[in-house]
mmCIF file of N, CA and C in Angstrom:
data_model
loop_
_atom_site.group_PDB
_atom_site.id
_atom_site.type_symbol
_atom_site.label_atom_id
_atom_site.label_comp_id
_atom_site.label_asym_id
_atom_site.label_seq_id
_atom_site.Cartn_x
_atom_site.Cartn_y
_atom_site.Cartn_z
ATOM 1 N N MET A 1 -16.216 -64.870 -20.046
ATOM 2 C CA MET A 1 -17.360 -65.154 -21.227
ATOM 3 C C MET A 1 -18.599 -64.518 -20.443
ATOM 4 N N GLY A 2 -18.490 -64.266 -19.739
ATOM 5 C CA GLY A 2 -20.600 -63.399 -19.539
ATOM 6 C C GLY A 2 -19.833 -62.060 -19.080
ATOM 7 N N SER A 3 -18.455 -61.584 -19.027
ATOM 8 C CA SER A 3 -18.285 -60.308 -19.469
ATOM 9 C C SER A 3 -18.809 -59.391 -20.850
ATOM 10 N N GLU A 4 -18.272 -60.204 -21.761
ATOM 11 C CA GLU A 4 -19.209 -59.819 -23.495
ATOM 12 C C GLU A 4 -20.660 -59.377 -23.439
ATOM 13 N N VAL A 5 -21.273 -60.621 -22.284
ATOM 14 C CA VAL A 5 -23.213 -60.878 -22.875
ATOM 15 C C VAL A 5 -23.377 -59.645 -22.240
ATOM 16 N N ILE A 6 -22.586 -59.165 -21.036
ATOM 17 C CA ILE A 6 -23.012 -57.850 -20.296
ATOM 18 C C ILE A 6 -22.162 -56.180 -20.849
ATOM 19 N N ILE A 7 -21.549 -56.347 -21.638
ATOM 20 C CA ILE A 7 -21.620 -55.106 -21.716
ATOM 21 C C ILE A 7 -22.566 -53.857 -22.959
ATOM 22 N N LEU A 8 -22.880 -54.649 -23.609
ATOM 23 C CA LEU A 8 -23.696 -54.342 -24.405
ATOM 24 C C LEU A 8 -24.757 -53.784 -24.246
ATOM 25 N N PRO A 9 -26.234 -54.671 -22.786
ATOM 26 C CA PRO A 9 -26.772 -54.661 -22.095
ATOM 27 C C PRO A 9 -26.786 -53.224 -21.341
ATOM 28 N N ALA A 10 -25.528 -53.213 -20.629
ATOM 29 C CA ALA A 10 -24.726 -52.138 -19.872
ATOM 30 C C ALA A 10 -24.639 -50.827 -20.544
ATOM 31 N N ILE A 11 -24.406 -50.738 -21.988
ATOM 32 C CA ILE A 11 -24.207 -49.314 -22.696
ATOM 33 C C ILE A 11 -25.494 -49.295 -22.977
ATOM 34 N N PHE A 12 -26.430 -49.628 -23.369
ATOM 35 C CA PHE A 12 -27.740 -48.972 -23.577
ATOM 36 C C PHE A 12 -28.074 -48.401 -22.184
ATOM 37 N N GLY A 13 -28.421 -49.432 -21.501
ATOM 38 C CA GLY A 13 -29.267 -49.164 -19.958
ATOM 39 C C GLY A 13 -28.626 -47.663 -19.266
ATOM 40 N N GLY A 14 -27.241 -47.437 -19.562
ATOM 41 C CA GLY A 14 -26.600 -46.224 -19.594
ATOM 42 C C GLY A 14 -27.024 -44.637 -20.326
ATOM 43 N N ILE A 15 -27.089 -45.293 -21.468
ATOM 44 C CA ILE A 15 -28.004 -43.993 -22.434
ATOM 45 C C ILE A 15 -29.141 -44.326 -21.959
ATOM 46 N N PHE A 16 -30.150 -45.037 -22.099
ATOM 47 C CA PHE A 16 -31.304 -45.104 -21.257
ATOM 48 C C PHE A 16 -30.948 -43.873 -19.910
ATOM 49 N N GLY A 17 -30.410 -44.975 -19.316
ATOM 50 C CA GLY A 17 -31.095 -44.074 -17.681
ATOM 51 C C GLY A 17 -30.556 -42.364 -17.783
ATOM 52 N N ILE A 18 -29.897 -41.638 -18.864
ATOM 53 C CA ILE A 18 -29.162 -40.579 -19.534
ATOM 54 C C ILE A 18 -29.918 -40.130 -19.427
ATOM 55 N N PHE A 19 -31.082 -40.358 -20.339
ATOM 56 C CA PHE A 19 -31.896 -39.799 -21.151
ATOM 57 C C PHE A 19 -33.002 -39.451 -20.826
ATOM 58 N N TYR A 20 -33.402 -40.501 -19.307
ATOM 59 C CA TYR A 20 -34.838 -40.672 -18.937
ATOM 60 C C TYR A 20 -34.421 -39.823 -17.525
ATOM 61 N N LEU A 21 -32.994 -39.457 -17.222
ATOM 62 C CA LEU A 21 -33.690 -38.487 -15.906
ATOM 63 C C LEU A 21 -33.331 -36.657 -16.453
ATOM 64 N N TYR A 22 -32.800 -37.039 -17.967
ATOM 65 C CA TYR A 22 -32.586 -35.756 -18.571
ATOM 66 C C TYR A 22 -34.280 -35.225 -18.587
ATOM 67 N N PHE A 23 -34.840 -36.213 -19.345
ATOM 68 C CA PHE A 23 -36.336 -35.488 -19.903
ATOM 69 C C PHE A 23 -37.241 -35.447 -18.538
ATOM 70 N N THR A 24 -37.234 -36.375 -16.985
ATOM 71 C CA THR A 24 -38.379 -36.570 -15.826
ATOM 72 C C THR A 24 -38.115 -35.264 -15.791
ATOM 73 N N THR A 25 -36.673 -35.017 -15.124
ATOM 74 C CA THR A 25 -36.184 -33.695 -14.399
ATOM 75 C C THR A 25 -36.275 -32.311 -15.551
ATOM 76 N N ARG A 26 -36.476 -32.287 -16.396
ATOM 77 C CA ARG A 26 -36.510 -31.445 -17.592
ATOM 78 C C ARG A 26 -38.454 -31.143 -16.850
ATOM 79 N N ASN A 27 -39.307 -31.853 -16.904
ATOM 80 C CA ASN A 27 -40.611 -31.989 -17.057
ATOM 81 C C ASN A 27 -41.205 -31.819 -15.374
ATOM 82 N N LYS A 28 -40.396 -32.475 -14.480
ATOM 83 C CA LYS A 28 -40.544 -31.434 -13.133
ATOM 84 C C LYS A 28 -40.101 -29.943 -13.182
ATOM 85 N N GLU A 29 -38.964 -29.471 -13.649
ATOM 86 C CA GLU A 29 -39.189 -28.226 -14.147
ATOM 87 C C GLU A 29 -40.292 -27.424 -14.367
ATOM 88 N N ARG A 30 -40.410 -27.731 -15.575
ATOM 89 C CA ARG A 30 -41.507 -27.212 -16.475
ATOM 90 C C ARG A 30 -43.155 -27.146 -15.604
ATOM 91 N N MET A 31 -43.183 -28.140 -15.148
ATOM 92 C CA MET A 31 -44.719 -28.680 -14.111
ATOM 93 C C MET A 31 -44.346 -27.568 -12.587
ATOM 94 N N ALA A 32 -43.419 -27.435 -11.831
ATOM 95 C CA ALA A 32 -43.119 -26.565 -11.357
ATOM 96 C C ALA A 32 -43.574 -24.924 -11.477
ATOM 97 N N LEU A 33 -42.630 -24.265 -12.756
ATOM 98 C CA LEU A 33 -43.141 -23.177 -13.274
ATOM 99 C C LEU A 33 -44.345 -23.322 -13.248
ATOM 100 N N ILE A 34 -45.253 -24.035 -14.556
ATOM 101 C CA ILE A 34 -46.553 -23.566 -14.302
ATOM 102 C C ILE A 34 -46.810 -23.669 -13.296
ATOM 103 N N GLU A 35 -47.184 -24.317 -11.816
ATOM 104 C CA GLU A 35 -47.988 -23.935 -10.019
ATOM 105 C C GLU A 35 -47.817 -22.549 -10.112
ATOM 106 N N LYS A 36 -46.376 -22.281 -10.320
ATOM 107 C CA LYS A 36 -45.657 -21.449 -9.752
ATOM 108 C C LYS A 36 -46.572 -19.866 -10.658
ATOM 109 N N GLY A 37 -47.013 -20.087 -11.682
ATOM 110 C CA GLY A 37 -48.149 -19.338 -12.919
ATOM 111 C C GLY A 37 -46.897 -18.726 -13.646
ATOM 112 N N ALA A 38 -45.944 -19.348 -13.902
ATOM 113 C CA ALA A 38 -45.105 -18.608 -15.373
ATOM 114 C C ALA A 38 -45.284 -18.955 -16.861
ATOM 115 N N ASP A 39 -45.119 -17.941 -17.732
ATOM 116 C CA ASP A 39 -45.505 -17.664 -18.636
ATOM 117 C C ASP A 39 -45.573 -19.377 -19.790
ATOM 118 N N ALA A 40 -46.327 -19.320 -20.713
ATOM 119 C CA ALA A 40 -45.358 -20.604 -21.117
ATOM 120 C C ALA A 40 -44.375 -20.466 -22.589
ATOM 121 N N LYS A 41 -44.324 -18.705 -22.514
ATOM 122 C CA LYS A 41 -43.602 -18.443 -23.620
ATOM 123 C C LYS A 41 -41.699 -18.776 -22.877
ATOM 124 N N ILE A 42 -42.111 -19.489 -22.293
ATOM 125 C CA ILE A 42 -40.802 -19.617 -21.406
ATOM 126 C C ILE A 42 -39.532 -21.091 -22.116
ATOM 127 N N PHE A 43 -40.616 -22.235 -22.780
ATOM 128 C CA PHE A 43 -40.223 -23.273 -22.577
ATOM 129 C C PHE A 43 -40.174 -23.357 -24.939
ATOM 130 N N THR A 44 -40.296 -22.391 -25.216
ATOM 131 C CA THR A 44 -40.184 -22.295 -26.286
ATOM 132 C C THR A 44 -39.299 -21.272 -26.965
ATOM 133 N N ARG A 45 -38.648 -21.293 -27.980
ATOM 134 C CA ARG A 45 -37.409 -20.104 -28.696
ATOM 135 C C ARG A 45 -38.217 -19.372 -29.631
ATOM 136 N N GLU A 46 -37.923 -18.711 -29.734
ATOM 137 C CA GLU A 46 -37.442 -17.684 -31.122
ATOM 138 C C GLU A 46 -36.823 -18.249 -32.085
ATOM 139 N N ARG A 47 -37.099 -18.608 -33.307
ATOM 140 C CA ARG A 47 -36.514 -18.972 -34.230
ATOM 141 C C ARG A 47 -35.915 -18.379 -34.960
ATOM 142 N N GLN A 48 -34.227 -18.253 -34.830
ATOM 143 C CA GLN A 48 -33.854 -17.689 -35.303
ATOM 144 C C GLN A 48 -33.321 -18.535 -36.659
ATOM 145 N N ARG A 49 -32.838 -17.346 -37.543
ATOM 146 C CA ARG A 49 -32.972 -17.108 -39.144
ATOM 147 C C ARG A 49 -31.535 -17.949 -39.280
ATOM 148 N N ALA A 50 -31.755 -19.667 -39.365
ATOM 149 C CA ALA A 50 -29.901 -20.228 -39.699
ATOM 150 C C ALA A 50 -30.046 -20.794 -40.921
ATOM 151 N N ALA A 51 -28.850 -21.273 -40.986
ATOM 152 C CA ALA A 51 -28.294 -21.899 -42.424
ATOM 153 C C ALA A 51 -28.980 -23.451 -42.467
ATOM 154 N N PRO A 52 -28.872 -23.643 -43.878
ATOM 155 C CA PRO A 52 -30.085 -25.425 -43.025
ATOM 156 C C PRO A 52 -28.619 -26.511 -43.056
ATOM 157 N N VAL A 53 -29.538 -27.130 -42.188
ATOM 158 C CA VAL A 53 -28.848 -28.262 -41.892
ATOM 159 C C VAL A 53 -27.806 -29.187 -42.670
ATOM 160 N N TRP A 54 -28.381 -28.983 -44.063
ATOM 161 C CA TRP A 54 -27.661 -30.020 -44.868
ATOM 162 C C TRP A 54 -26.457 -29.196 -44.892
ATOM 163 N N LYS A 55 -26.566 -27.596 -45.432
ATOM 164 C CA LYS A 55 -25.168 -26.942 -45.610
ATOM 165 C C LYS A 55 -24.786 -27.038 -44.794
ATOM 166 N N VAL A 56 -24.633 -27.236 -43.801
ATOM 167 C CA VAL A 56 -23.860 -27.728 -42.698
ATOM 168 C C VAL A 56 -23.155 -29.017 -42.170
ATOM 169 N N ILE A 57 -23.630 -29.611 -42.467
ATOM 170 C CA ILE A 57 -23.537 -31.231 -42.585
ATOM 171 C C ILE A 57 -22.367 -31.289 -43.301
ATOM 172 N N ILE A 58 -22.682 -30.470 -44.612
ATOM 173 C CA ILE A 58 -21.552 -30.902 -45.939
ATOM 174 C C ILE A 58 -20.149 -30.225 -46.039
ATOM 175 N N LEU A 59 -20.528 -29.473 -45.368
ATOM 176 C CA LEU A 59 -19.686 -27.895 -45.115
ATOM 177 C C LEU A 59 -18.158 -29.234 -44.329
ATOM 178 N N ASN A 60 -19.359 -29.176 -42.994
ATOM 179 C CA ASN A 60 -18.004 -30.212 -41.774
ATOM 180 C C ASN A 60 -17.768 -31.335 -42.652
ATOM 181 N N LEU A 61 -18.318 -31.866 -43.523
ATOM 182 C CA LEU A 61 -18.062 -33.266 -43.813
ATOM 183 C C LEU A 61 -16.573 -33.019 -44.752
ATOM 184 N N ALA A 62 -17.270 -31.675 -46.000
ATOM 185 C CA ALA A 62 -16.464 -32.086 -46.994
ATOM 186 C C ALA A 62 -14.250 -31.220 -46.092
ATOM 187 N N LEU A 63 -14.651 -30.754 -45.389
ATOM 188 C CA LEU A 63 -13.487 -30.207 -44.608
ATOM 189 C C LEU A 63 -13.002 -31.563 -43.887
ATOM 190 N N LEU A 64 -14.120 -32.234 -43.971
ATOM 191 C CA LEU A 64 -13.056 -33.334 -42.492
ATOM 192 C C LEU A 64 -12.252 -34.100 -43.786
ATOM 193 N N LEU A 65 -12.837 -34.675 -44.697
ATOM 194 C CA LEU A 65 -12.696 -34.816 -45.417
ATOM 195 C C LEU A 65 -11.654 -34.639 -46.244
ATOM 196 N N MET A 66 -12.004 -33.343 -46.761
ATOM 197 C CA MET A 66 -10.231 -32.445 -47.376
ATOM 198 C C MET A 66 -9.076 -33.088 -46.044
ATOM 199 N N GLY A 67 -9.201 -32.956 -44.831
ATOM 200 C CA GLY A 67 -8.416 -32.441 -43.317
ATOM 201 C C GLY A 67 -7.768 -34.361 -43.468
ATOM 202 N N ILE A 68 -8.541 -34.961 -44.484
ATOM 203 C CA ILE A 68 -7.647 -36.464 -44.070
ATOM 204 C C ILE A 68 -7.162 -36.622 -45.278
ATOM 205 N N GLY A 69 -7.866 -36.226 -46.503
ATOM 206 C CA GLY A 69 -6.530 -36.152 -47.459
ATOM 207 C C GLY A 69 -5.457 -35.404 -47.457
ATOM 208 N N ALA A 70 -5.259 -34.651 -46.747
ATOM 209 C CA ALA A 70 -4.237 -33.462 -46.655
ATOM 210 C C ALA A 70 -2.781 -34.219 -45.362
ATOM 211 N N GLY A 71 -3.547 -34.397 -44.497
ATOM 212 C CA GLY A 71 -2.975 -35.485 -43.409
ATOM 213 C C GLY A 71 -2.428 -36.095 -44.110
ATOM 214 N N ILE A 72 -2.770 -37.796 -45.494
ATOM 215 C CA ILE A 72 -2.076 -38.053 -45.506
ATOM 216 C C ILE A 72 -1.007 -37.899 -46.145
ATOM 217 N N VAL A 73 -1.086 -37.196 -47.096
ATOM 218 C CA VAL A 73 0.218 -36.442 -48.043
ATOM 219 C C VAL A 73 0.559 -35.881 -46.819
ATOM 220 N N ILE A 74 0.738 -35.369 -45.754
ATOM 221 C CA ILE A 74 1.466 -35.238 -44.790
ATOM 222 C C ILE A 74 2.360 -36.089 -44.113
ATOM 223 N N GLY A 75 1.309 -37.092 -43.883
ATOM 224 C CA GLY A 75 2.189 -38.414 -43.328
ATOM 225 C C GLY A 75 2.887 -38.145 -44.489
ATOM 226 N N GLY A 76 3.021 -38.511 -45.512
ATOM 227 C CA GLY A 76 3.858 -39.527 -46.349
ATOM 228 C C GLY A 76 4.721 -38.573 -46.578
ATOM 229 N N ILE A 77 4.795 -37.141 -46.514
ATOM 230 C CA ILE A 77 6.060 -36.361 -47.327
ATOM 231 C C ILE A 77 6.396 -36.519 -45.589
ATOM 232 N N LEU A 78 6.255 -36.526 -44.242
ATOM 233 C CA LEU A 78 7.423 -36.512 -42.988
ATOM 234 C C LEU A 78 7.873 -37.559 -43.152
ATOM 235 N N TYR A 79 6.992 -39.109 -43.609
ATOM 236 C CA TYR A 79 7.640 -40.031 -43.561
ATOM 237 C C TYR A 79 9.124 -40.446 -44.612
ATOM 238 N N SER A 80 8.502 -40.505 -46.013
ATOM 239 C CA SER A 80 9.534 -40.547 -46.987
ATOM 240 C C SER A 80 10.893 -39.186 -46.616
ATOM 241 N N ASN A 81 10.427 -38.040 -46.390
ATOM 242 C CA ASN A 81 11.473 -37.188 -46.191
ATOM 243 C C ASN A 81 12.699 -36.863 -45.299
ATOM 244 N N PHE A 82 11.097 -37.128 -43.965
ATOM 245 C CA PHE A 82 11.780 -36.417 -42.590
ATOM 246 C C PHE A 82 12.431 -37.749 -41.877
ATOM 247 N N ASN A 83 12.167 -38.857 -42.082
ATOM 248 C CA ASN A 83 12.485 -40.399 -41.742
ATOM 249 C C ASN A 83 11.902 -40.151 -40.237
ATOM 250 N N VAL A 84 10.935 -39.566 -40.238
ATOM 251 C CA VAL A 84 9.387 -39.454 -38.877
ATOM 252 C C VAL A 84 9.114 -41.730 -39.127
ATOM 253 N N LYS A 85 9.513 -42.105 -38.179
ATOM 254 C CA LYS A 85 8.563 -43.333 -38.287
ATOM 255 C C LYS A 85 7.115 -42.864 -38.747
ATOM 256 N N GLY A 86 6.840 -44.031 -39.794
ATOM 257 C CA GLY A 86 5.553 -44.645 -39.904
ATOM 258 C C GLY A 86 4.278 -44.635 -39.539
ATOM 259 N N ASP A 87 4.723 -44.943 -37.887
ATOM 260 C CA ASP A 87 3.397 -45.395 -36.955
ATOM 261 C C ASP A 87 2.889 -44.196 -36.337
ATOM 262 N N VAL A 88 3.847 -42.873 -36.150
ATOM 263 C CA VAL A 88 3.654 -41.724 -35.547
ATOM 264 C C VAL A 88 3.616 -40.774 -36.830
ATOM 265 N N ALA A 89 3.957 -40.652 -37.969
ATOM 266 C CA ALA A 89 3.745 -39.622 -38.847
ATOM 267 C C ALA A 89 2.416 -39.035 -39.453
ATOM 268 N N MET A 90 2.236 -40.543 -39.628
ATOM 269 C CA MET A 90 0.675 -41.064 -40.643
ATOM 270 C C MET A 90 -0.503 -40.483 -39.195
ATOM 271 N N PRO A 91 -0.943 -41.205 -38.162
ATOM 272 C CA PRO A 91 -1.794 -40.876 -37.787
ATOM 273 C C PRO A 91 -1.724 -39.559 -37.104
ATOM 274 N N GLY A 92 -0.459 -39.487 -37.043
ATOM 275 C CA GLY A 92 -0.738 -37.787 -35.546
ATOM 276 C C GLY A 92 -0.873 -36.556 -37.169
ATOM 277 N N SER A 93 -0.453 -37.208 -38.867
ATOM 278 C CA SER A 93 -0.696 -35.828 -39.480
ATOM 279 C C SER A 93 -2.191 -36.222 -39.650
ATOM 280 N N ILE A 94 -2.361 -37.058 -39.644
ATOM 281 C CA ILE A 94 -4.191 -37.330 -40.367
ATOM 282 C C ILE A 94 -5.118 -36.978 -39.362
ATOM 283 N N PHE A 95 -5.051 -36.905 -37.483
ATOM 284 C CA PHE A 95 -5.591 -36.550 -36.527
ATOM 285 C C PHE A 95 -5.778 -34.959 -36.748
ATOM 286 N N LEU A 96 -4.563 -34.351 -37.043
ATOM 287 C CA LEU A 96 -4.142 -33.225 -36.651
ATOM 288 C C LEU A 96 -4.430 -32.528 -37.632
ATOM 289 N N MET A 97 -4.985 -32.785 -38.767
ATOM 290 C CA MET A 97 -5.334 -32.151 -40.373
ATOM 291 C C MET A 97 -6.858 -31.908 -40.754
ATOM 292 N N ALA A 98 -7.619 -33.536 -39.326
ATOM 293 C CA ALA A 98 -8.586 -33.903 -39.394
ATOM 294 C C ALA A 98 -9.409 -32.414 -38.446
ATOM 295 N N GLY A 99 -9.019 -32.370 -37.046
ATOM 296 C CA GLY A 99 -8.668 -31.243 -36.629
ATOM 297 C C GLY A 99 -9.368 -30.436 -36.882
ATOM 298 N N THR A 100 -8.166 -30.236 -37.183
ATOM 299 C CA THR A 100 -7.795 -28.360 -37.942
ATOM 300 C C THR A 100 -8.930 -28.152 -38.822
ATOM 301 N N GLY A 101 -9.410 -29.135 -40.544
ATOM 302 C CA GLY A 101 -10.416 -28.727 -41.055
ATOM 303 C C GLY A 101 -11.884 -28.694 -40.261
ATOM 304 N N LEU A 102 -12.146 -29.589 -39.334
ATOM 305 C CA LEU A 102 -13.223 -29.424 -38.103
ATOM 306 C C LEU A 102 -13.472 -27.961 -37.671
ATOM 307 N N LEU A 103 -12.465 -27.404 -37.384
ATOM 308 C CA LEU A 103 -12.259 -26.568 -36.434
ATOM 309 C C LEU A 103 -12.350 -25.181 -37.909
ATOM 310 N N ILE A 104 -12.073 -25.644 -38.576
ATOM 311 C CA ILE A 104 -12.645 -24.171 -40.207
ATOM 312 C C ILE A 104 -13.791 -24.370 -39.910
ATOM 313 N N GLY A 105 -14.300 -25.717 -40.210
ATOM 314 C CA GLY A 105 -15.876 -25.779 -40.436
ATOM 315 C C GLY A 105 -16.531 -25.361 -39.585
ATOM 316 N N PHE A 106 -16.010 -25.015 -38.604
ATOM 317 C CA PHE A 106 -16.625 -24.479 -37.104
ATOM 318 C C PHE A 106 -17.247 -23.105 -37.807
ATOM 319 N N PHE A 107 -15.618 -22.361 -37.503
ATOM 320 C CA PHE A 107 -16.031 -21.205 -37.605
ATOM 321 C C PHE A 107 -16.481 -20.449 -39.290
ATOM 322 N N LEU A 108 -16.361 -20.930 -40.239
ATOM 323 C CA LEU A 108 -17.415 -21.113 -41.298
ATOM 324 C C LEU A 108 -19.177 -21.252 -41.431
ATOM 325 N N THR A 109 -18.872 -22.617 -40.237
ATOM 326 C CA THR A 109 -20.630 -22.291 -40.258
ATOM 327 C C THR A 109 -21.184 -21.451 -39.378
ATOM 328 N N LYS A 110 -20.050 -20.578 -38.528
ATOM 329 C CA LYS A 110 -20.062 -18.894 -37.477
ATOM 330 C C LYS A 110 -20.764 -18.433 -38.992
ATOM 331 N N ASN A 111 -20.133 -17.858 -39.795
ATOM 332 C CA ASN A 111 -20.099 -17.266 -40.074
ATOM 333 C C ASN A 111 -21.649 -17.206 -40.989
ATOM 334 N N LEU A 112 -21.866 -18.513 -41.845
ATOM 335 C CA LEU A 112 -23.282 -19.030 -41.934
ATOM 336 C C LEU A 112 -24.117 -19.025 -41.364
ATOM 337 N N ASP A 113 -23.942 -17.976 -40.129
ATOM 338 C CA ASP A 113 -25.571 -18.187 -39.480
ATOM 339 C C ASP A 113 -25.715 -16.519 -39.424
ATOM 340 N N LYS A 114 -24.817 -15.927 -39.375
ATOM 341 C CA LYS A 114 -24.376 -14.550 -39.271
ATOM 342 C C LYS A 114 -25.210 -14.442 -40.597
ATOM 343 N N GLU A 115 -25.047 -14.819 -42.162
ATOM 344 C CA GLU A 115 -25.242 -14.271 -43.028
ATOM 345 C C GLU A 115 -27.613 -14.033 -43.652
#
């Protein structure tokens, strides 16, 4: 009974701890560099011209959904024509095609950034 109550605070506590350590360490490193006389420009990045975020999200979401749809079709073909068990054919093909769609989205996003 008690373990169900502990899980959610433990997850949030872990996430909080990771962010806290990240930001405090980053602050200490920056303060040490400032004390040594380092230029403040090292903390900011030159903004490169990149594709808008909404284009990247729509592209990757569209390719993910197309991959899931293709995975369902391929899983159905494997199940009906090649006598592969449905428990194996459907999830396997869905995950394979969804991953392929995201990989294609990654490469297309790289091409968008080059333009």
